[in-house]
GROMACS .gro file of C-alpha atoms in nm:
model
  334
    1MET     CA    1   8.301 -13.462  -3.959
    2LYS     CA    2   8.397 -13.574  -4.311
    3VAL     CA    3   8.153 -13.755  -4.547
    4PHE     CA    4   8.269 -13.960  -4.843
    5VAL     CA    5   7.994 -13.946  -5.117
    6THR     CA    6   8.015 -14.201  -5.401
    7GLY     CA    7   7.835 -14.082  -5.714
    8GLY     CA    8   7.833 -13.729  -5.575
    9ALA     CA    9   7.817 -13.562  -5.903
   10GLY     CA   10   7.480 -13.731  -5.995
   11PHE     CA   11   7.134 -13.595  -5.948
   12ILE     CA   12   7.064 -13.700  -5.588
   13GLY     CA   13   7.430 -13.702  -5.485
   14SER     CA   14   7.488 -13.339  -5.590
   15HIS     CA   15   7.192 -13.216  -5.395
   16THR     CA   16   7.282 -13.414  -5.092
   17CYS     CA   17   7.640 -13.272  -5.102
   18VAL     CA   18   7.493 -12.923  -5.102
   19GLU     CA   19   7.291 -13.001  -4.793
   20LEU     CA   20   7.594 -13.161  -4.619
   21LEU     CA   21   7.803 -12.857  -4.683
   22ASN     CA   22   7.532 -12.626  -4.561
   23ALA     CA   23   7.520 -12.837  -4.238
   24GLY     CA   24   7.887 -12.788  -4.174
   25TYR     CA   25   8.018 -13.137  -4.292
   26GLU     CA   26   8.335 -13.170  -4.502
   27VAL     CA   27   8.269 -13.355  -4.832
   28VAL     CA   28   8.479 -13.584  -5.039
   29ILE     CA   29   8.325 -13.693  -5.369
   30THR     CA   30   8.402 -13.971  -5.612
   31ASP     CA   31   8.230 -14.017  -5.940
   32ASN     CA   32   8.329 -14.177  -6.276
   33LEU     CA   33   8.106 -13.925  -6.458
   34SER     CA   34   7.946 -14.209  -6.668
   35ASN     CA   35   7.611 -14.049  -6.607
   36ALA     CA   36   7.699 -13.715  -6.461
   37LYS     CA   37   7.886 -13.392  -6.554
   38LEU     CA   38   8.196 -13.230  -6.406
   39GLU     CA   39   8.015 -12.895  -6.388
   40ALA     CA   40   7.796 -13.034  -6.116
   41ILE     CA   41   8.102 -13.036  -5.888
   42GLU     CA   42   8.161 -12.672  -5.968
   43ASN     CA   43   7.791 -12.587  -5.906
   44ILE     CA   44   7.783 -12.772  -5.572
   45GLN     CA   45   8.061 -12.548  -5.457
   46LYS     CA   46   7.902 -12.235  -5.601
   47ILE     CA   47   7.567 -12.306  -5.427
   48ALA     CA   48   7.729 -12.388  -5.093
   49GLY     CA   49   8.006 -12.145  -5.108
   50LYS     CA   50   8.243 -12.407  -4.984
   51PRO     CA   51   8.500 -12.640  -5.146
   52VAL     CA   52   8.479 -13.023  -5.187
   53SER     CA   53   8.751 -13.275  -5.261
   54PHE     CA   54   8.676 -13.456  -5.593
   55TYR     CA   55   8.818 -13.772  -5.732
   56ARG     CA   56   8.725 -13.905  -6.075
   57THR     CA   57   8.736 -14.263  -5.979
   58ASP     CA   58   8.534 -14.585  -6.060
   59LEU     CA   59   8.440 -14.771  -5.739
   60ARG     CA   60   8.541 -15.094  -5.900
   61GLY     CA   61   8.910 -14.985  -5.877
   62LEU     CA   62   8.999 -15.075  -5.525
   63GLU     CA   63   9.330 -14.908  -5.529
   64GLY     CA   64   9.163 -14.568  -5.619
   65ILE     CA   65   8.923 -14.610  -5.333
   66ARG     CA   66   9.197 -14.711  -5.094
   67ARG     CA   67   9.384 -14.387  -5.194
   68ILE     CA   68   9.091 -14.171  -5.086
   69PHE     CA   69   9.059 -14.335  -4.758
   70ALA     CA   70   9.437 -14.299  -4.714
   71GLU     CA   71   9.423 -13.921  -4.786
   72HIS     CA   72   9.112 -13.845  -4.581
   73SER     CA   73   8.990 -13.936  -4.235
   74ILE     CA   74   8.637 -14.040  -4.341
   75ASP     CA   75   8.369 -14.058  -4.069
   76VAL     CA   76   8.070 -14.190  -4.284
   77VAL     CA   77   8.008 -14.298  -4.632
   78ILE     CA   78   7.695 -14.219  -4.849
   79HIS     CA   79   7.690 -14.466  -5.133
   80PHE     CA   80   7.500 -14.347  -5.439
   81ALA     CA   81   7.723 -14.474  -5.718
   82GLY     CA   82   7.569 -14.729  -5.957
   83LEU     CA   83   7.391 -14.778  -6.282
   84LYS     CA   84   7.018 -14.697  -6.234
   85SER     CA   85   6.801 -14.749  -6.548
   86VAL     CA   86   6.536 -15.024  -6.520
   87PRO     CA   87   6.496 -15.067  -6.895
   88GLU     CA   88   6.879 -15.065  -6.949
   89SER     CA   89   6.921 -15.322  -6.673
   90MET     CA   90   6.677 -15.558  -6.864
   91ARG     CA   91   6.904 -15.532  -7.169
   92LYS     CA   92   7.233 -15.541  -6.990
   93PRO     CA   93   7.195 -15.746  -6.673
   94LEU     CA   94   7.562 -15.860  -6.650
   95GLU     CA   95   7.682 -15.497  -6.662
   96TYR     CA   96   7.444 -15.399  -6.392
   97TYR     CA   97   7.541 -15.685  -6.160
   98GLU     CA   98   7.906 -15.637  -6.220
   99ASN     CA   99   7.905 -15.256  -6.188
  100ASN     CA  100   7.663 -15.212  -5.881
  101ILE     CA  101   7.753 -15.513  -5.678
  102GLY     CA  102   8.128 -15.511  -5.774
  103GLY     CA  103   8.156 -15.144  -5.679
  104THR     CA  104   7.995 -15.199  -5.348
  105PHE     CA  105   8.239 -15.496  -5.273
  106ALA     CA  106   8.530 -15.276  -5.326
  107LEU     CA  107   8.391 -14.990  -5.126
  108CYS     CA  108   8.307 -15.213  -4.831
  109GLN     CA  109   8.651 -15.371  -4.844
  110ALA     CA  110   8.824 -15.029  -4.840
  111MET     CA  111   8.596 -14.910  -4.563
  112ARG     CA  112   8.679 -15.224  -4.349
  113GLU     CA  113   9.060 -15.173  -4.408
  114ALA     CA  114   9.025 -14.806  -4.309
  115GLY     CA  115   8.823 -14.878  -3.993
  116CYS     CA  116   8.524 -14.678  -4.123
  117GLY     CA  117   8.198 -14.870  -4.032
  118ARG     CA  118   7.927 -14.603  -4.103
  119ILE     CA  119   7.741 -14.618  -4.426
  120VAL     CA  120   7.410 -14.475  -4.562
  121PHE     CA  121   7.317 -14.671  -4.885
  122SER     CA  122   7.104 -14.535  -5.172
  123SER     CA  123   6.847 -14.819  -5.207
  124SER     CA  124   6.517 -14.804  -5.378
  125ALA     CA  125   6.144 -14.876  -5.354
  126THR     CA  126   6.213 -15.141  -5.630
  127VAL     CA  127   6.309 -15.377  -5.347
  128TYR     CA  128   5.934 -15.417  -5.266
  129GLY     CA  129   5.877 -15.604  -5.592
  130MET     CA  130   5.530 -15.678  -5.725
  131ASN     CA  131   5.362 -15.876  -5.452
  132ASN     CA  132   5.350 -15.635  -5.152
  133PRO     CA  133   5.045 -15.419  -5.109
  134VAL     CA  134   5.077 -15.036  -5.097
  135PRO     CA  135   5.174 -14.841  -4.903
  136PHE     CA  136   5.508 -15.008  -4.880
  137LYS     CA  137   5.636 -15.075  -4.536
  138GLU     CA  138   5.998 -15.146  -4.430
  139GLU     CA  139   5.930 -15.479  -4.274
  140MET     CA  140   5.780 -15.615  -4.594
  141PRO     CA  141   5.975 -15.893  -4.772
  142ALA     CA  142   6.221 -15.780  -5.037
  143SER     CA  143   6.209 -15.885  -5.405
  144ALA     CA  144   6.240 -15.728  -5.744
  145THR     CA  145   6.106 -15.733  -6.099
  146ASN     CA  146   6.431 -15.642  -6.290
  147PRO     CA  147   6.812 -15.666  -6.263
  148TYR     CA  148   6.850 -15.307  -6.141
  149GLY     CA  149   6.610 -15.387  -5.855
  150TYR     CA  150   6.788 -15.712  -5.782
  151THR     CA  151   7.118 -15.530  -5.739
  152LYS     CA  152   6.954 -15.322  -5.464
  153VAL     CA  153   6.810 -15.631  -5.300
  154MET     CA  154   7.147 -15.805  -5.307
  155ILE     CA  155   7.350 -15.503  -5.181
  156GLU     CA  156   7.099 -15.457  -4.894
  157ARG     CA  157   7.173 -15.827  -4.811
  158ILE     CA  158   7.550 -15.778  -4.829
  159LEU     CA  159   7.524 -15.476  -4.592
  160THR     CA  160   7.288 -15.657  -4.354
  161ASP     CA  161   7.526 -15.953  -4.335
  162LEU     CA  162   7.824 -15.718  -4.290
  163SER     CA  163   7.644 -15.543  -3.997
  164ALA     CA  164   7.554 -15.880  -3.836
  165ALA     CA  165   7.910 -15.997  -3.862
  166ASP     CA  166   8.054 -15.675  -3.711
  167PRO     CA  167   7.836 -15.506  -3.449
  168GLN     CA  168   8.045 -15.194  -3.455
  169TRP     CA  169   7.904 -15.108  -3.808
  170GLY     CA  170   7.622 -14.860  -3.847
  171VAL     CA  171   7.414 -14.900  -4.162
  172VAL     CA  172   7.105 -14.723  -4.298
  173LEU     CA  173   6.929 -14.841  -4.610
  174LEU     CA  174   6.743 -14.560  -4.760
  175ARG     CA  175   6.459 -14.689  -4.985
  176TYR     CA  176   6.345 -14.386  -5.167
  177PHE     CA  177   6.077 -14.357  -5.418
  178ASN     CA  178   6.083 -14.137  -5.731
  179PRO     CA  179   6.317 -13.838  -5.693
  180THR     CA  180   6.239 -13.524  -5.896
  181GLY     CA  181   6.253 -13.148  -5.903
  182ALA     CA  182   6.577 -12.958  -5.882
  183HIS     CA  183   6.774 -12.711  -5.662
  184SER     CA  184   6.593 -12.382  -5.626
  185SER     CA  185   6.896 -12.206  -5.774
  186GLY     CA  186   6.846 -12.381  -6.099
  187LEU     CA  187   7.213 -12.474  -6.112
  188ILE     CA  188   7.183 -12.852  -6.049
  189GLY     CA  189   6.909 -13.094  -6.145
  190GLU     CA  190   6.847 -13.414  -6.325
  191ASP     CA  191   7.041 -13.406  -6.650
  192PRO     CA  192   7.135 -13.758  -6.765
  193ASN     CA  193   7.349 -13.847  -7.063
  194GLY     CA  194   7.153 -13.977  -7.358
  195ILE     CA  195   6.783 -14.049  -7.364
  196PRO     CA  196   6.639 -14.007  -7.013
  197SER     CA  197   6.485 -14.330  -6.867
  198ASN     CA  198   6.310 -14.144  -6.583
  199LEU     CA  199   5.983 -13.951  -6.638
  200PHE     CA  200   6.071 -13.602  -6.518
  201PRO     CA  201   6.382 -13.530  -6.720
  202TYR     CA  202   6.214 -13.670  -7.032
  203VAL     CA  203   5.908 -13.443  -6.968
  204SER     CA  204   6.141 -13.147  -6.905
  205GLN     CA  205   6.315 -13.205  -7.249
  206VAL     CA  206   5.970 -13.215  -7.409
  207ALA     CA  207   5.881 -12.885  -7.245
  208ALA     CA  208   6.217 -12.738  -7.372
  209GLY     CA  209   6.136 -12.848  -7.720
  210LEU     CA  210   6.417 -13.106  -7.741
  211ARG     CA  211   6.180 -13.403  -7.775
  212PRO     CA  212   5.848 -13.401  -7.965
  213GLU     CA  213   5.619 -13.569  -7.704
  214VAL     CA  214   5.608 -13.743  -7.369
  215VAL     CA  215   5.600 -14.124  -7.405
  216VAL     CA  216   5.356 -14.281  -7.158
  217TYR     CA  217   5.420 -14.649  -7.102
  218GLY     CA  218   5.075 -14.807  -7.062
  219ASP     CA  219   4.727 -14.659  -6.996
  220ASP     CA  220   4.559 -14.990  -6.900
  221TYR     CA  221   4.684 -15.023  -6.536
  222ASP     CA  222   4.423 -15.055  -6.253
  223THR     CA  223   4.456 -14.689  -6.161
  224PRO     CA  224   4.216 -14.392  -6.183
  225ASP     CA  225   4.341 -14.283  -6.522
  226GLY     CA  226   4.504 -14.608  -6.635
  227THR     CA  227   4.861 -14.485  -6.609
  228GLY     CA  228   5.123 -14.579  -6.354
  229VAL     CA  229   5.112 -14.416  -6.006
  230ARG     CA  230   5.436 -14.328  -5.828
  231ASP     CA  231   5.536 -14.152  -5.513
  232TYR     CA  232   5.735 -13.851  -5.643
  233ILE     CA  233   5.955 -13.679  -5.390
  234HIS     CA  234   6.141 -13.350  -5.437
  235VAL     CA  235   6.512 -13.406  -5.454
  236THR     CA  236   6.590 -13.143  -5.189
  237ASP     CA  237   6.356 -13.317  -4.943
  238LEU     CA  238   6.536 -13.639  -5.026
  239ALA     CA  239   6.874 -13.476  -4.969
  240LEU     CA  240   6.760 -13.353  -4.631
  241GLY     CA  241   6.653 -13.721  -4.557
  242HIS     CA  242   7.014 -13.831  -4.627
  243LEU     CA  243   7.134 -13.560  -4.386
  244SER     CA  244   6.910 -13.705  -4.122
  245ALA     CA  245   7.040 -14.052  -4.200
  246VAL     CA  246   7.396 -13.942  -4.162
  247ARG     CA  247   7.320 -13.795  -3.813
  248HIS     CA  248   7.154 -14.115  -3.713
  249VAL     CA  249   7.423 -14.346  -3.835
  250LEU     CA  250   7.696 -14.151  -3.663
  251GLU     CA  251   7.521 -14.212  -3.332
  252HIS     CA  252   7.393 -14.570  -3.372
  253THR     CA  253   7.528 -14.910  -3.473
  254GLY     CA  254   7.323 -15.190  -3.633
  255ILE     CA  255   7.106 -15.152  -3.939
  256GLU     CA  256   6.781 -14.980  -4.041
  257ALA     CA  257   6.585 -14.971  -4.359
  258VAL     CA  258   6.391 -14.648  -4.401
  259ASN     CA  259   6.150 -14.525  -4.672
  260LEU     CA  260   6.190 -14.174  -4.805
  261GLY     CA  261   5.876 -14.067  -4.995
  262THR     CA  262   5.579 -13.836  -4.951
  263GLY     CA  263   5.330 -14.117  -4.892
  264GLN     CA  264   5.114 -14.013  -5.173
  265GLY     CA  265   5.082 -14.137  -5.533
  266THR     CA  266   5.060 -13.926  -5.854
  267SER     CA  267   4.982 -14.069  -6.201
  268VAL     CA  268   5.188 -14.012  -6.518
  269LEU     CA  269   4.915 -13.814  -6.675
  270GLU     CA  270   4.878 -13.596  -6.360
  271ILE     CA  271   5.251 -13.522  -6.387
  272VAL     CA  272   5.206 -13.424  -6.755
  273SER     CA  273   4.921 -13.194  -6.655
  274ALA     CA  274   5.117 -13.038  -6.361
  275TYR     CA  275   5.432 -12.984  -6.573
  276SER     CA  276   5.215 -12.823  -6.852
  277LYS     CA  277   5.110 -12.565  -6.600
  278ALA     CA  278   5.461 -12.511  -6.478
  279CYS     CA  279   5.602 -12.446  -6.833
  280GLY     CA  280   5.290 -12.257  -6.955
  281ARG     CA  281   5.198 -12.490  -7.258
  282LYS     CA  282   5.011 -12.805  -7.299
  283LEU     CA  283   5.266 -13.096  -7.343
  284PRO     CA  284   5.181 -13.355  -7.608
  285TYR     CA  285   5.210 -13.721  -7.516
  286ARG     CA  286   5.170 -14.062  -7.677
  287VAL     CA  287   5.067 -14.386  -7.514
  288VAL     CA  288   5.272 -14.697  -7.590
  289PRO     CA  289   5.266 -15.048  -7.439
  290ARG     CA  290   5.375 -15.106  -7.082
  291ARG     CA  291   5.749 -15.159  -7.016
  292PRO     CA  292   5.859 -15.499  -6.881
  293GLY     CA  293   5.921 -15.483  -6.499
  294ASP     CA  294   5.692 -15.186  -6.427
  295ILE     CA  295   5.428 -15.210  -6.155
  296ALA     CA  296   5.091 -15.033  -6.145
  297VAL     CA  297   5.118 -14.841  -5.807
  298CYS     CA  298   5.405 -14.752  -5.576
  299TYR     CA  299   5.401 -14.522  -5.281
  300ALA     CA  300   5.550 -14.526  -4.929
  301ASP     CA  301   5.454 -14.559  -4.573
  302THR     CA  302   5.666 -14.277  -4.421
  303GLU     CA  303   5.599 -14.320  -4.056
  304LYS     CA  304   5.938 -14.480  -3.978
  305ALA     CA  305   6.132 -14.188  -4.121
  306ARG     CA  306   5.925 -13.936  -3.915
  307ARG     CA  307   5.976 -14.153  -3.599
  308LEU     CA  308   6.341 -14.239  -3.637
  309PHE     CA  309   6.476 -13.929  -3.807
  310GLY     CA  310   6.214 -13.663  -3.734
  311TRP     CA  311   6.199 -13.618  -4.124
  312LYS     CA  312   5.902 -13.550  -4.347
  313ALA     CA  313   5.883 -13.441  -4.715
  314GLN     CA  314   5.770 -13.074  -4.745
  315LYS     CA  315   5.735 -13.007  -5.126
  316ASN     CA  316   5.445 -13.092  -5.342
  317ILE     CA  317   5.413 -13.193  -5.711
  318ASN     CA  318   5.362 -12.827  -5.828
  319GLN     CA  319   5.683 -12.728  -5.651
  320MET     CA  320   5.864 -13.037  -5.811
  321CYS     CA  321   5.758 -12.932  -6.154
  322ALA     CA  322   5.831 -12.561  -6.110
  323ASP     CA  323   6.185 -12.632  -5.983
  324SER     CA  324   6.240 -12.894  -6.260
  325TRP     CA  325   6.132 -12.649  -6.525
  326ASN     CA  326   6.350 -12.370  -6.381
  327PHE     CA  327   6.653 -12.598  -6.407
  328ALA     CA  328   6.549 -12.710  -6.762
  329LYS     CA  329   6.523 -12.348  -6.878
  330ASN     CA  330   6.869 -12.271  -6.745
  331ARG     CA  331   7.009 -12.589  -6.898
  332TYR     CA  332   6.845 -12.611  -7.230
  333LEU     CA  333   6.712 -12.261  -7.333
  334LYS     CA  334   7.018 -12.038  -7.281
   0.00000   0.00000   0.00000
């Protein structure tokens, strides 16, 4: 079986490619490397001990995607590629809509032309918006609080309509929560270009001495310590969830939305404390006003993933911090 992974050099994509290779799948990767590094491809192959086919291609270039389908007999697609920063999407909404939705249009067109109707989409808990109560359940209405979130809502709608129009398609919408950690080898992890917009890579850079302090956005939320609460999930658990989704979509048509999370919330200050223990020193932090578009509490109901896939997250916050720090030491301190 051959899996086409868009955005496969990125944080979640690279870990998923490792698990696919370990499970015996052939892997074809495309990534434009706008927020990833070529060495991730080398490290995927080093960890798994198997080769991948890599194309440096932007999804919006339809001819490039057509070429990949012409050169490979693709059985299923995992679609990660897209811009992903909430704050940046507030500043650059047009770029987010054009990139994320335009890339998906081109991908689906190429898939339809090639007769490939199996896709696992990298969605997000942002589709639950601000008005649903936690824990978030898949049947809740979708909305968003920022342009990035709305691109996920819109792409879910596109894939839902595509599935309804052609019952031979099989689609899984994976709504995952806050990926973190790194591969146990320390070779791949979250290493964004520029200033990180996600908490863990920012904290890791503070721990490595690259930044002076952790910036905490808001301490006046209605939470136990006033800081935002999120459902953090180890990226290896998340990758294994994608592997389960691939197996499901290869055997079923129709569409399913499935949460991937731990079902437990952890606050920003709890993360700072746990990471301090992992790296062996107390990390400084500074509280600033809330960011537009952030919500107070977000965590998953994970029952559907257990029932449909037989999947459950295994790793805890301490393991996430330890693996993240192991990667950061390899990345920044050598």
